[in-house]
Amino acid sequence: MRMYDIIMKKRNGGELTAEEIRFFIDGYTRGEIPDYQVSALMMAVYFQKMTESETLALTMAMADSGDRLDLTEIRGIKVDKHSTGGVGDKTSLALAPMVAACGIPVAKMSGRGLGHTGGTIDKLESFPGFTTALTTRQFIENVNHIGIAIMGQTADLAPADKKLYALRDVTATVDNMSLIASSIMSKKLAAGADAIVLDVKTGSGAFMKKESDARALAEEMVKIGKNAGRKTIAVISDMDQPLGYAVGNALEVKEAIETLKGNGPADFLELCLTLGSQMLIAGGKAGDSKQAKEMLEAVIADGNALEKMAEFVEAQGGSRETVYHPEQLPKARIVRPVPAPVSGYIDHIVCDEVGICSLILGGGRETKESEIDLSVGLVLCGKVGDYVRAGEALAMLYANDGGKAEAAEKRYLAACSITDTPPEKAPFIKAVIV
């Protein structure tokens, strides 16, 4: 088998076999096939697309390129949740304790953030002493003992995907639905869950700006999951404005805690209930969405979800008291409002620009080596459709540097548009694909 023949076959519109795909993935992972040949193949795939069979074969080959996490020692049906990412996306922080409190084991691998906001691990490290540096044995024991554990991604999980994505990033071949879907799903399949629930974002703060593209990606990933023998569900949710009100690591942790106390923002709670319902159904704990939602609401109302978060934080080195006293979380020295320039209705918020505001303040990473300031960020005082008066706060900035606060204020004002008439509100949950 020759790489040259595989490139030519795909360039001419042929369908690659599973053996041909595994040949190039294995050879590239081992360093036996050079970048320039894989670049040529990726460009051929970009223009000729991939069939359903090819996409599954690529996903499985990447999933098998390194270690697979063996979760068979964990009791019950393991349901994983993945988000395509967005601004203020602290969903795992509240969702995981809710689902675990309902009896579904949550064994999750998460990463750090690169870009305008922190990742799940960064946010969790707002709890002093918290660590995700668990051994596989500790990870499994924590899930069996308390129902939840989150660990950092290992370097050996789907290494072919990391290598291939880095190449696609510099050869203008990222934007292909099969390649995007296989990249995400290879890591999810290697992580060992029995079922997968996907949160696919759409809007100005999402990777998929257009709803049609988000739907196409969601459908592609659900097909891959099902063809790989995993129950897979996708929820398409809005990211045209930040999720909830808080953007920034410790600020988002506080908002997640408030949600577990029953005081969360409506959109964030709706997302947690929607994703959580699908996780309970996939895990066999509920027969339908209505029953699942009632179960999730009950563990918030009786305090079990908050207690589950406290157990989880304590098991991974943090203080459970911080969960019950979030004022102990990192605090910024400067808190200042962003005043509305005119009176009117908030018509639009350029969501990714809000993420850039957090980055300017120090809440995200410009490079992998950048240090994150866990205390900084912003909390919105109004969202799309809300009425504000001139001089009232559009948002509160949390900063440790006055110059950065000024720059973030200018950026936030530029990201908001205010009009005389209230805008039409679009549904927050766009679709559920099963």
PDB file of N, CA and C in Angstrom, residues 387-419:
ATOM      1  N   TYR A 387     -34.193  46.108  28.792  1.00  0.00           N
ATOM      2  CA  TYR A 387     -34.176  47.578  28.659  1.00  0.00           C
ATOM      3  C   TYR A 387     -33.164  48.157  29.647  1.00  0.00           C
ATOM      4  N   VAL A 388     -32.353  49.082  29.161  1.00  0.00           N
ATOM      5  CA  VAL A 388     -31.388  49.770  30.033  1.00  0.00           C
ATOM      6  C   VAL A 388     -31.539  51.278  29.864  1.00  0.00           C
ATOM      7  N   ARG A 389     -31.258  52.003  30.936  1.00  0.00           N
ATOM      8  CA  ARG A 389     -31.260  53.467  30.869  1.00  0.00           C
ATOM      9  C   ARG A 389     -29.834  53.971  30.747  1.00  0.00           C
ATOM     10  N   ALA A 390     -29.687  55.106  30.099  1.00  0.00           N
ATOM     11  CA  ALA A 390     -28.364  55.702  29.936  1.00  0.00           C
ATOM     12  C   ALA A 390     -27.697  55.863  31.303  1.00  0.00           C
ATOM     13  N   GLY A 391     -26.466  55.410  31.397  1.00  0.00           N
ATOM     14  CA  GLY A 391     -25.721  55.510  32.650  1.00  0.00           C
ATOM     15  C   GLY A 391     -25.814  54.284  33.526  1.00  0.00           C
ATOM     16  N   GLU A 392     -26.849  53.446  33.302  1.00  0.00           N
ATOM     17  CA  GLU A 392     -26.942  52.189  34.051  1.00  0.00           C
ATOM     18  C   GLU A 392     -25.879  51.205  33.558  1.00  0.00           C
ATOM     19  N   ALA A 393     -25.533  50.258  34.396  1.00  0.00           N
ATOM     20  CA  ALA A 393     -24.483  49.302  34.038  1.00  0.00           C
ATOM     21  C   ALA A 393     -24.987  48.264  33.032  1.00  0.00           C
ATOM     22  N   LEU A 394     -24.247  48.141  31.935  1.00  0.00           N
ATOM     23  CA  LEU A 394     -24.478  47.048  30.990  1.00  0.00           C
ATOM     24  C   LEU A 394     -23.819  45.774  31.503  1.00  0.00           C
ATOM     25  N   ALA A 395     -22.688  45.954  32.196  1.00  0.00           N
ATOM     26  CA  ALA A 395     -21.946  44.837  32.762  1.00  0.00           C
ATOM     27  C   ALA A 395     -21.042  45.363  33.865  1.00  0.00           C
ATOM     28  N   MET A 396     -20.567  44.462  34.710  1.00  0.00           N
ATOM     29  CA  MET A 396     -19.571  44.795  35.725  1.00  0.00           C
ATOM     30  C   MET A 396     -18.260  44.111  35.356  1.00  0.00           C
ATOM     31  N   LEU A 397     -17.185  44.901  35.333  1.00  0.00           N
ATOM     32  CA  LEU A 397     -15.867  44.357  35.019  1.00  0.00           C
ATOM     33  C   LEU A 397     -15.138  44.014  36.315  1.00  0.00           C
ATOM     34  N   TYR A 398     -14.461  42.878  36.318  1.00  0.00           N
ATOM     35  CA  TYR A 398     -13.648  42.446  37.458  1.00  0.00           C
ATOM     36  C   TYR A 398     -12.209  42.356  36.964  1.00  0.00           C
ATOM     37  N   ALA A 399     -11.340  43.206  37.517  1.00  0.00           N
ATOM     38  CA  ALA A 399      -9.988  43.341  36.974  1.00  0.00           C
ATOM     39  C   ALA A 399      -8.962  43.527  38.092  1.00  0.00           C
ATOM     40  N   ASN A 400      -7.714  43.314  37.732  1.00  0.00           N
ATOM     41  CA  ASN A 400      -6.599  43.604  38.645  1.00  0.00           C
ATOM     42  C   ASN A 400      -5.634  44.613  38.033  1.00  0.00           C
ATOM     43  N   ASP A 401      -6.049  45.215  36.920  1.00  0.00           N
ATOM     44  CA  ASP A 401      -5.213  46.187  36.213  1.00  0.00           C
ATOM     45  C   ASP A 401      -6.139  47.241  35.601  1.00  0.00           C
ATOM     46  N   GLY A 402      -5.960  48.508  36.003  1.00  0.00           N
ATOM     47  CA  GLY A 402      -6.836  49.579  35.535  1.00  0.00           C
ATOM     48  C   GLY A 402      -6.790  49.775  34.032  1.00  0.00           C
ATOM     49  N   GLY A 403      -5.611  49.653  33.436  1.00  0.00           N
ATOM     50  CA  GLY A 403      -5.484  49.814  31.988  1.00  0.00           C
ATOM     51  C   GLY A 403      -6.222  48.735  31.227  1.00  0.00           C
ATOM     52  N   LYS A 404      -6.135  47.504  31.718  1.00  0.00           N
ATOM     53  CA  LYS A 404      -6.853  46.401  31.076  1.00  0.00           C
ATOM     54  C   LYS A 404      -8.363  46.582  31.216  1.00  0.00           C
ATOM     55  N   ALA A 405      -8.792  47.123  32.361  1.00  0.00           N
ATOM     56  CA  ALA A 405     -10.220  47.367  32.580  1.00  0.00           C
ATOM     57  C   ALA A 405     -10.750  48.397  31.586  1.00  0.00           C
ATOM     58  N   GLU A 406      -9.971  49.446  31.329  1.00  0.00           N
ATOM     59  CA  GLU A 406     -10.384  50.469  30.358  1.00  0.00           C
ATOM     60  C   GLU A 406     -10.501  49.885  28.957  1.00  0.00           C
ATOM     61  N   ALA A 407      -9.512  49.074  28.587  1.00  0.00           N
ATOM     62  CA  ALA A 407      -9.531  48.458  27.254  1.00  0.00           C
ATOM     63  C   ALA A 407     -10.721  47.515  27.109  1.00  0.00           C
ATOM     64  N   ALA A 408     -11.015  46.756  28.152  1.00  0.00           N
ATOM     65  CA  ALA A 408     -12.148  45.825  28.115  1.00  0.00           C
ATOM     66  C   ALA A 408     -13.472  46.577  28.049  1.00  0.00           C
ATOM     67  N   GLU A 409     -13.553  47.722  28.753  1.00  0.00           N
ATOM     68  CA  GLU A 409     -14.784  48.524  28.730  1.00  0.00           C
ATOM     69  C   GLU A 409     -15.076  49.023  27.321  1.00  0.00           C
ATOM     70  N   LYS A 410     -14.071  49.533  26.639  1.00  0.00           N
ATOM     71  CA  LYS A 410     -14.252  50.020  25.262  1.00  0.00           C
ATOM     72  C   LYS A 410     -14.701  48.888  24.345  1.00  0.00           C
ATOM     73  N   ARG A 411     -14.095  47.748  24.529  1.00  0.00           N
ATOM     74  CA  ARG A 411     -14.415  46.594  23.677  1.00  0.00           C
ATOM     75  C   ARG A 411     -15.856  46.129  23.927  1.00  0.00           C
ATOM     76  N   TYR A 412     -16.269  46.132  25.187  1.00  0.00           N
ATOM     77  CA  TYR A 412     -17.624  45.677  25.508  1.00  0.00           C
ATOM     78  C   TYR A 412     -18.671  46.632  24.935  1.00  0.00           C
ATOM     79  N   LEU A 413     -18.410  47.927  25.064  1.00  0.00           N
ATOM     80  CA  LEU A 413     -19.348  48.911  24.510  1.00  0.00           C
ATOM     81  C   LEU A 413     -19.492  48.746  23.002  1.00  0.00           C
ATOM     82  N   ALA A 414     -18.383  48.453  22.332  1.00  0.00           N
ATOM     83  CA  ALA A 414     -18.424  48.254  20.876  1.00  0.00           C
ATOM     84  C   ALA A 414     -19.176  46.977  20.507  1.00  0.00           C
ATOM     85  N   ALA A 415     -19.219  46.023  21.427  1.00  0.00           N
ATOM     86  CA  ALA A 415     -19.872  44.742  21.151  1.00  0.00           C
ATOM     87  C   ALA A 415     -21.383  44.780  21.347  1.00  0.00           C
ATOM     88  N   CYS A 416     -21.884  45.821  22.028  1.00  0.00           N
ATOM     89  CA  CYS A 416     -23.319  45.921  22.330  1.00  0.00           C
ATOM     90  C   CYS A 416     -24.000  46.945  21.431  1.00  0.00           C
ATOM     91  N   SER A 417     -25.170  46.595  20.939  1.00  0.00           N
ATOM     92  CA  SER A 417     -25.981  47.580  20.217  1.00  0.00           C
ATOM     93  C   SER A 417     -27.302  47.760  20.961  1.00  0.00           C
ATOM     94  N   ILE A 418     -27.734  49.018  21.067  1.00  0.00           N
ATOM     95  CA  ILE A 418     -28.956  49.375  21.800  1.00  0.00           C
ATOM     96  C   ILE A 418     -29.905  50.080  20.839  1.00  0.00           C
ATOM     97  N   THR A 419     -31.170  49.640  20.812  1.00  0.00           N
ATOM     98  CA  THR A 419     -32.153  50.213  19.894  1.00  0.00           C
ATOM     99  C   THR A 419     -33.403  50.659  20.658  1.00  0.00           C
TER     100      THR A 419
END
